XYZ file of C-alpha atoms in Angstrom:
546
model
C -9.709 -12.693 -24.608
C -7.219 -15.509 -25.240
C -5.947 -17.628 -22.353
C -2.424 -16.250 -22.855
C -3.601 -12.620 -22.896
C -5.799 -13.252 -19.877
C -2.865 -14.813 -18.006
C -0.556 -11.896 -18.783
C -3.187 -9.360 -17.751
C -3.873 -11.003 -14.412
C -0.192 -11.705 -13.784
C 0.471 -7.983 -13.968
C -2.536 -7.223 -11.817
C -1.644 -9.808 -9.179
C 1.918 -8.563 -8.833
C 0.698 -4.994 -8.609
C -1.963 -5.911 -6.088
C 0.419 -7.648 -3.694
C 2.956 -4.830 -4.113
C 0.410 -2.399 -2.680
C 1.776 0.465 -0.668
C 3.322 -0.233 2.714
C 4.035 3.307 3.795
C 4.185 5.101 7.088
C 1.915 7.391 9.044
C 4.658 9.620 10.375
C 8.409 9.572 10.814
C 9.092 8.566 14.388
C 12.699 9.625 14.007
C 11.600 12.948 12.526
C 13.144 14.489 9.415
C 16.520 13.157 8.403
C 19.372 15.213 9.608
C 22.212 13.385 11.289
C 24.723 15.901 12.581
C 24.571 18.341 9.712
C 22.976 21.743 10.166
C 22.526 25.084 8.449
C 20.328 26.580 5.765
C 19.117 24.481 2.817
C 21.492 24.276 -0.131
C 20.316 24.238 -3.730
C 21.596 21.597 -6.128
C 22.994 18.116 -5.876
C 21.933 14.602 -6.769
C 20.384 11.986 -4.487
C 20.335 8.285 -5.272
C 17.705 6.352 -3.342
C 17.809 2.539 -3.485
C 14.437 0.798 -3.300
C 13.556 -2.848 -2.689
C 10.521 -3.064 -4.955
C 9.877 -2.939 -8.665
C 6.836 -1.963 -10.722
C 5.230 -2.609 -14.073
C 4.234 0.958 -14.962
C 4.879 4.499 -13.752
C 1.210 5.412 -14.097
C -0.029 5.805 -10.495
C -3.611 5.396 -11.673
C -2.718 1.864 -12.780
C 0.034 0.611 -10.477
C -0.739 0.257 -6.759
C 2.876 -0.504 -5.858
C 4.464 1.288 -2.917
C 7.395 2.303 -5.038
C 5.074 3.902 -7.594
C 3.765 6.196 -4.877
C 7.319 7.032 -3.818
C 8.753 7.826 -7.248
C 5.699 9.603 -8.673
C 4.891 11.778 -5.648
C 7.619 14.284 -6.723
C 6.060 14.351 -10.211
C 2.378 14.747 -9.392
C 0.582 17.276 -7.217
C -2.842 16.404 -5.811
C -6.030 18.430 -5.501
C -5.801 18.427 -1.690
C -3.225 17.550 0.958
C -3.938 15.457 4.036
C -2.715 17.564 6.945
C -3.979 15.243 9.708
C -6.100 12.123 10.164
C -9.267 13.967 9.125
C -7.952 17.401 8.096
C -7.420 18.434 4.475
C -5.918 21.635 3.106
C -5.557 23.207 -0.354
C -3.081 22.055 -2.942
C -4.011 22.294 -6.619
C -7.526 23.096 -5.444
C -7.603 26.430 -3.637
C -10.979 25.645 -2.036
C -13.965 23.328 -2.425
C -17.644 23.102 -1.620
C -19.694 19.976 -0.936
C -23.365 19.716 -1.807
C -25.829 19.145 1.067
C -26.391 15.539 -0.053
C -22.626 14.868 -0.153
C -22.702 13.748 -3.772
C -21.104 16.756 -5.506
C -17.724 18.377 -4.854
C -16.996 21.659 -6.586
C -13.298 22.550 -6.681
C -11.897 26.017 -7.373
C -8.436 25.505 -8.890
C -5.163 27.410 -8.591
C -4.406 29.666 -11.530
C -1.135 29.992 -13.417
C -0.027 26.378 -12.870
C 1.452 24.395 -15.761
C 2.416 20.790 -16.315
C 6.073 20.175 -17.078
C 5.167 19.529 -20.741
C 3.832 23.094 -20.953
C 0.139 22.147 -20.842
C -1.926 24.472 -18.608
C -3.401 22.938 -15.490
C -7.160 23.421 -15.557
C -10.511 21.777 -14.907
C -10.190 19.681 -18.065
C -7.011 18.123 -16.654
C -8.795 17.135 -13.455
C -11.604 15.562 -15.439
C -9.164 13.732 -17.739
C -7.255 12.336 -14.754
C -10.271 11.038 -12.849
C -11.885 9.657 -15.999
C -8.604 7.859 -16.772
C -8.550 6.279 -13.319
C -11.971 4.655 -13.675
C -11.694 3.833 -17.390
C -11.854 0.009 -17.676
C -9.075 0.213 -20.265
C -6.716 1.516 -17.555
C -7.123 -1.756 -15.584
C -6.631 0.076 -12.308
C -6.256 -2.318 -9.366
C -6.270 0.288 -6.612
C -6.802 3.906 -7.609
C -10.244 3.174 -9.052
C -11.306 1.569 -5.766
C -10.350 4.760 -3.924
C -13.102 6.641 -5.773
C -15.543 3.796 -6.335
C -18.672 6.076 -6.372
C -17.183 8.404 -9.039
C -19.735 9.144 -11.758
C -18.030 11.892 -13.699
C -16.699 15.442 -13.753
C -18.140 18.592 -15.265
C -15.928 21.451 -16.447
C -17.759 24.534 -15.128
C -15.040 26.873 -16.404
C -11.279 26.717 -16.826
C -10.645 26.885 -13.075
C -13.780 25.225 -11.698
C -14.623 21.532 -11.839
C -17.629 19.725 -10.365
C -17.139 16.060 -9.430
C -20.269 13.910 -9.111
C -20.554 10.771 -6.984
C -23.261 8.111 -7.014
C -23.516 8.293 -3.227
C -22.001 10.257 -0.353
C -18.436 9.098 0.215
C -16.682 10.123 3.424
C -13.130 9.051 2.324
C -13.221 11.037 -0.934
C -10.859 13.854 0.058
C -8.394 11.417 1.603
C -8.416 9.431 -1.621
C -7.748 12.568 -3.668
C -4.737 13.382 -1.484
C -2.842 10.208 -2.431
C -0.303 10.105 -5.280
C -2.393 7.410 -6.963
C -4.877 10.163 -7.838
C -2.272 12.805 -8.649
C -3.333 15.117 -11.471
C -1.825 14.184 -14.832
C -1.265 16.082 -18.054
C -4.093 15.328 -20.524
C -1.501 15.363 -23.303
C 0.480 12.599 -21.578
C -2.658 10.538 -21.000
C -3.639 10.761 -24.665
C -0.703 8.673 -25.921
C -0.865 4.854 -26.271
C -0.079 3.058 -22.996
C 3.185 1.682 -24.404
C 4.409 5.277 -24.898
C 3.218 6.589 -21.536
C 5.509 8.909 -19.575
C 4.397 10.518 -16.294
C 3.835 14.265 -16.582
C 2.566 16.320 -13.680
C 2.809 19.802 -12.181
C 5.109 18.693 -9.355
C 8.546 19.839 -8.193
C 10.331 17.227 -10.326
C 9.958 16.116 -13.938
C 10.434 12.665 -15.392
C 13.653 12.066 -17.353
C 14.041 8.326 -17.905
C 13.130 4.847 -16.695
C 14.936 1.596 -17.313
C 12.498 -1.006 -16.034
C 13.805 -3.228 -13.230
C 16.734 -0.824 -12.812
C 16.408 2.916 -12.295
C 14.229 6.020 -12.616
C 15.653 9.515 -13.006
C 13.875 12.794 -12.232
C 15.091 16.361 -12.570
C 14.084 19.541 -10.763
C 11.216 21.568 -12.214
C 12.641 25.120 -12.083
C 9.217 26.674 -12.632
C 7.445 24.933 -9.755
C 4.857 27.178 -8.111
C 2.233 24.858 -6.604
C 3.330 23.301 -3.285
C 0.599 22.248 -0.838
C -0.568 24.586 1.909
C 1.553 22.787 4.534
C 4.768 22.609 2.474
C 8.064 23.466 4.216
C 8.913 26.133 1.620
C 7.776 27.553 -1.719
C 9.357 27.676 -5.141
C 11.575 25.084 -6.771
C 12.901 22.018 -4.958
C 16.426 22.164 -3.556
C 17.762 18.976 -5.133
C 18.617 19.009 -8.835
C 18.336 15.279 -9.534
C 16.607 12.276 -7.967
C 17.509 8.713 -8.899
C 15.572 5.692 -7.664
C 17.453 2.458 -8.290
C 15.923 -0.994 -7.803
C 18.201 -3.186 -5.662
C 16.312 -6.125 -4.114
C 19.204 -7.520 -2.052
C 19.252 -6.146 1.516
C 23.013 -6.526 1.921
C 23.732 -4.742 -1.352
C 21.564 -1.734 -0.449
C 23.094 -1.558 3.023
C 26.631 -1.773 1.653
C 25.960 0.943 -0.913
C 24.791 3.306 1.836
C 27.585 2.608 4.317
C 30.246 2.859 1.615
C 28.980 6.288 0.549
C 27.788 5.258 -2.912
C 24.198 6.428 -2.295
C 22.390 8.855 -0.012
C 19.280 6.846 0.953
C 17.988 3.282 1.036
C 14.599 1.736 1.705
C 14.136 -1.299 3.952
C 17.219 -1.207 6.145
C 17.712 -4.797 7.382
C 16.272 -4.829 10.924
C 19.419 -6.369 12.381
C 21.482 -3.481 10.954
C 19.392 -0.632 12.377
C 21.429 -0.413 15.576
C 24.690 -0.139 13.663
C 23.413 2.763 11.590
C 21.900 4.544 14.567
C 25.200 4.395 16.454
C 27.142 5.925 13.552
C 26.882 9.722 13.266
C 27.414 9.486 9.520
C 23.919 8.014 9.099
C 20.316 8.330 10.217
C 17.438 5.855 10.323
C 13.901 7.109 9.760
C 11.656 4.545 11.410
C 7.899 4.681 10.833
C 5.005 2.368 11.568
C 2.758 2.142 8.551
C -0.968 2.939 8.339
C -3.485 0.641 6.735
C -3.696 -3.140 6.731
C -0.874 -4.951 8.522
C 1.139 -7.729 6.935
C -1.326 -10.573 7.408
C -2.019 -14.080 6.210
C -5.475 -14.005 4.613
C -7.406 -17.279 4.870
C -9.709 -18.368 2.048
C -13.178 -18.748 3.538
C -14.590 -20.393 0.394
C -12.230 -23.244 -0.477
C -10.952 -26.395 1.193
C -10.264 -26.791 4.916
C -10.141 -23.020 5.526
C -13.784 -22.751 4.524
C -14.434 -24.016 8.077
C -14.121 -21.142 10.583
C -12.943 -23.619 13.223
C -9.886 -24.439 11.099
C -9.186 -20.744 10.533
C -9.412 -20.045 14.260
C -7.233 -23.065 14.996
C -4.523 -21.668 12.746
C -4.671 -18.378 14.665
C -4.202 -20.264 17.944
C -1.442 -22.518 16.572
C 1.071 -19.828 15.561
C 3.125 -17.912 18.132
C 3.324 -14.803 15.980
C 4.826 -12.465 18.629
C 7.736 -14.852 19.232
C 8.427 -15.305 15.525
C 8.247 -11.597 14.718
C 10.437 -10.670 17.680
C 13.080 -13.177 16.672
C 13.176 -12.506 12.931
C 12.920 -8.710 13.005
C 15.227 -7.971 15.915
C 12.560 -5.974 17.737
C 12.188 -3.439 14.912
C 8.731 -4.640 13.807
C 5.839 -5.086 16.224
C 3.717 -8.218 16.111
C 0.229 -7.398 14.823
C -2.846 -8.028 16.955
C -5.378 -6.536 14.579
C -6.069 -6.272 10.884
C -5.252 -2.529 10.937
C -2.025 -0.871 11.991
C -2.201 1.183 15.211
C -1.359 4.325 13.206
C -4.473 3.994 11.041
C -7.314 6.416 11.814
C -10.181 4.521 13.518
C -7.930 1.629 14.523
C -9.698 -0.078 17.436
C -7.360 -1.513 20.041
C -10.193 -3.420 21.720
C -10.812 -5.486 18.581
C -7.763 -7.616 19.405
C -9.885 -9.412 22.029
C -11.695 -11.157 19.160
C -8.462 -12.778 17.934
C -7.612 -16.327 19.004
C -4.441 -15.871 21.051
C -1.556 -18.332 20.786
C -2.722 -21.434 22.610
C -1.622 -24.840 21.238
C -4.156 -26.672 23.409
C -6.966 -24.463 22.092
C -5.771 -25.055 18.528
C -5.982 -28.788 19.091
C -9.446 -28.559 20.601
C -10.697 -26.490 17.655
C -9.317 -29.016 15.157
C -10.946 -31.837 17.098
C -14.221 -29.956 16.993
C -13.815 -29.508 13.243
C -13.448 -33.281 12.840
C -9.699 -33.413 12.171
C -9.153 -35.997 14.897
C -6.869 -38.506 13.175
C -3.109 -38.445 12.672
C -1.091 -39.928 9.831
C 2.432 -41.322 9.943
C 3.920 -37.829 9.509
C 1.911 -36.453 12.415
C -0.515 -34.388 10.360
C -4.193 -34.248 11.215
C -6.630 -36.271 9.123
C -10.374 -36.507 8.611
C -12.069 -39.284 6.655
C -8.642 -40.325 5.377
C -7.804 -36.829 4.088
C -4.721 -34.990 5.345
C -5.138 -31.450 6.672
C -3.134 -29.604 4.033
C -3.288 -25.877 3.240
C -1.848 -24.280 0.097
C 0.024 -20.964 0.361
C 1.436 -19.906 -3.046
C 4.817 -18.160 -3.080
C 6.004 -15.626 -5.660
C 9.675 -14.759 -5.197
C 9.361 -11.533 -7.206
C 7.266 -9.893 -4.492
C 9.185 -11.179 -1.484
C 10.562 -8.558 0.890
C 11.005 -7.873 4.601
C 12.289 -11.438 5.076
C 8.737 -12.651 4.563
C 10.113 -15.906 3.172
C 11.926 -16.506 6.472
C 8.804 -15.708 8.468
C 6.827 -18.028 6.200
C 9.122 -20.960 6.910
C 8.798 -20.331 10.639
C 4.999 -20.311 10.331
C 5.101 -23.626 8.449
C 7.123 -25.152 11.274
C 4.685 -23.864 13.915
C 1.691 -25.164 11.967
C 3.293 -28.591 11.686
C 3.429 -28.836 15.476
C -0.361 -28.498 15.463
C -0.709 -31.160 12.784
C -1.383 -28.723 9.921
C 0.618 -29.136 6.723
C 1.158 -25.932 4.749
C 2.489 -26.321 1.206
C 4.231 -23.303 -0.387
C 4.481 -23.950 -4.130
C 6.957 -21.575 -5.771
C 4.983 -20.212 -8.731
C 5.802 -17.953 -11.644
C 3.788 -14.774 -12.086
C 1.280 -16.294 -14.464
C 0.540 -19.332 -12.313
C 0.387 -17.172 -9.197
C -2.133 -14.787 -10.705
C -4.303 -17.642 -11.948
C -4.285 -19.120 -8.465
C -5.426 -15.797 -7.020
C -8.066 -15.311 -9.690
C -9.474 -18.824 -9.395
C -9.275 -19.053 -5.594
C -7.119 -22.204 -5.645
C -5.294 -21.344 -2.442
C -5.976 -21.438 1.268
C -3.582 -18.668 2.330
C -2.298 -15.485 0.710
C -0.130 -12.852 2.363
C 0.042 -9.103 1.827
C -0.048 -5.674 3.451
C -1.842 -2.617 2.086
C -1.224 0.957 3.164
C -3.725 3.752 3.457
C -4.211 6.466 6.038
C -7.922 5.715 6.258
C -9.846 2.746 7.648
C -11.751 2.625 4.351
C -8.962 0.246 3.276
C -11.108 -2.397 5.027
C -13.687 -2.030 2.251
C -11.015 -2.766 -0.364
C -9.888 -5.826 1.604
C -13.134 -7.401 2.832
C -16.235 -6.137 1.010
C -17.933 -8.984 -0.836
C -17.908 -6.983 -4.069
C -14.186 -6.249 -3.783
C -12.733 -9.580 -4.873
C -9.594 -9.696 -6.972
C -11.604 -10.552 -10.082
C -13.582 -7.331 -9.532
C -10.518 -5.135 -8.986
C -10.299 -5.386 -5.203
C -8.188 -7.274 -2.694
C -10.706 -9.454 -0.860
C -8.600 -12.589 -1.141
C -10.152 -14.087 2.009
C -13.331 -14.123 -0.113
C -15.386 -12.956 2.847
C -19.048 -12.659 1.908
C -20.931 -11.232 4.864
C -23.965 -8.942 4.444
C -23.387 -7.696 7.990
C -19.749 -6.818 7.295
C -20.700 -5.203 3.988
C -23.297 -3.131 5.826
C -20.796 -1.758 8.320
C -18.249 -0.934 5.617
C -20.836 0.714 3.362
C -22.293 2.791 6.192
C -18.829 3.888 7.354
C -17.989 5.045 3.826
C -21.232 6.976 3.279
C -21.955 8.522 6.675
C -21.020 12.101 7.502
C -20.969 11.230 11.201
C -17.405 10.444 12.324
C -18.673 8.631 15.420
C -20.827 6.314 13.314
C -17.880 5.557 11.016
C -15.610 4.811 13.987
C -18.223 2.470 15.471
C -18.694 0.621 12.192
C -14.968 0.239 11.613
C -14.519 -1.094 15.156
C -17.233 -3.677 14.544
C -15.636 -4.639 11.225
C -12.176 -5.097 12.774
C -13.514 -7.377 15.499
C -15.605 -9.328 13.010
C -12.801 -10.187 10.593
C -10.648 -11.378 13.504
C -13.409 -13.419 15.128
C -14.385 -14.925 11.776
C -10.798 -16.010 11.221
C -10.451 -14.277 7.865
C -6.788 -13.622 8.638
C -3.838 -14.387 10.836
C -2.227 -11.045 11.818
C 1.514 -10.977 11.180
C 3.492 -7.801 11.839
C 2.998 -4.055 11.694
C 4.791 -2.940 8.505
C 7.499 -0.504 9.443
C 9.462 1.695 7.082
C 13.169 1.741 7.899
C 14.797 4.334 5.660
C 18.542 4.782 6.000
C 20.150 8.052 4.945
C 23.532 9.716 5.079
C 23.775 12.567 7.566
C 24.236 14.950 4.651
C 20.710 14.347 3.416
C 18.464 16.788 5.241
C 14.771 17.664 5.197
C 13.212 14.299 4.309
C 9.716 14.048 5.786
C 6.774 11.668 5.424
C 3.159 12.363 4.566
C 0.242 10.712 6.422
C 0.200 8.044 3.721
C 3.774 7.287 4.789
C 5.447 8.289 1.545
C 8.816 10.006 1.723
C 8.592 13.675 0.752
C 11.671 14.947 -1.089
C 10.490 18.408 -2.146
C 12.105 19.944 0.931
C 15.152 17.649 0.982
C 18.656 19.000 0.466
C 22.286 17.952 0.702
C 24.511 19.603 3.287
C 28.014 20.399 2.006
């Protein structure tokens, strides 16, 4: 592989990785509705402005939040997550699990077709799962969701047996996500450059202008909603448009001026204005999975010393910064996992170094950074205490750049210099791949604590298709995460995840930031929007009141 090809490949992967889903567990404001009422109305077009972009519409390849949002209407899944640990039929009408937990046999719904006319059958399930784990797909997330996948056997047209290398407790939850939605084998057979998403879902793909908009149209022949769907048959809306608009003010203005019906990422300081206006609604949701955190490189430079990592935790008054910047709409994080994540352990927060400038100073002294230079930064053996935190403007959102500047100022008070080089995608991805950073920031959504394996298992580094950018390498931590993923005992999994949460905080692998919170603004005419446990907006039951 040439250096240029390698750089392009990892640039795409790095952007996709950091754009990982930040979706909600449930809509705390409930379904959208405003003041409108009455029975659902068929027809109409909804334009939904999003604040993120993507490199592909293939959910098996792209881990971006927006990919989950725009492809969920296209792709049905084998099962639906109806609760933290409860799963119900969708494209699979039932399933059996072998006594050793390594084989899942799915009986499939009959009479279902993809929107390209291809019949849905066991071969389609096999083609989809094989595509996910195919190295040529370069999956950065979906493949990790089914890491033990060994292969699928077509028993007959409507029966498929999936084999795993080991028992895997999160398997059904993984299958419920849009990133493992079942795809048309015909669509998967074309060259990647010609790929178009084709599923069995309530909407069909029409067009995509990259960095601009995606258009979907209603599938009039839809017959396969999940068991917990709000209705059956075709969707109410005729057309869905998702337009990429990164500027907060522009999205907000488009909504309030009546140009669009929904926007993602309402600016936190504008939430009150929308909530007080009967023409609009705000759907506010706290997101499951890994919070927005600063991950500290445990292998390179000053952050390889746990005392320095713990000092950084103690030096930053995160609650004050988050409260000020996000106008009270986002909660400051005290753990690696969001409170809405199954098996989140509230007690783990006791392992985190609380804000304490004196303690930060004592930890730095203990680490040997006892000197000060003319600029007030700590020194040791003539070396300045400087940490590198690469910045990529393309993936900035949620005013994370503003929060970053506030963190730099707080760190300076403690004598820690943090440099934020503004890199292009290629340089950023090389930095991630080569570990030439001390801090990286991201948030990753999943309605299962197994996301910790993706983020902290020693074999889940970025170079190996994971997101362990703290480069933690702990046999004990690996043991807890492996046991939690393979046990059939929910109590054992909960115990292991609790131990893992406390360990990553105590070890200083991260500085918790804020609990990602979805703030979706809608017009009062848009009814019936709900959210799945993964936090993705569900538009199958949405409709426009006259």
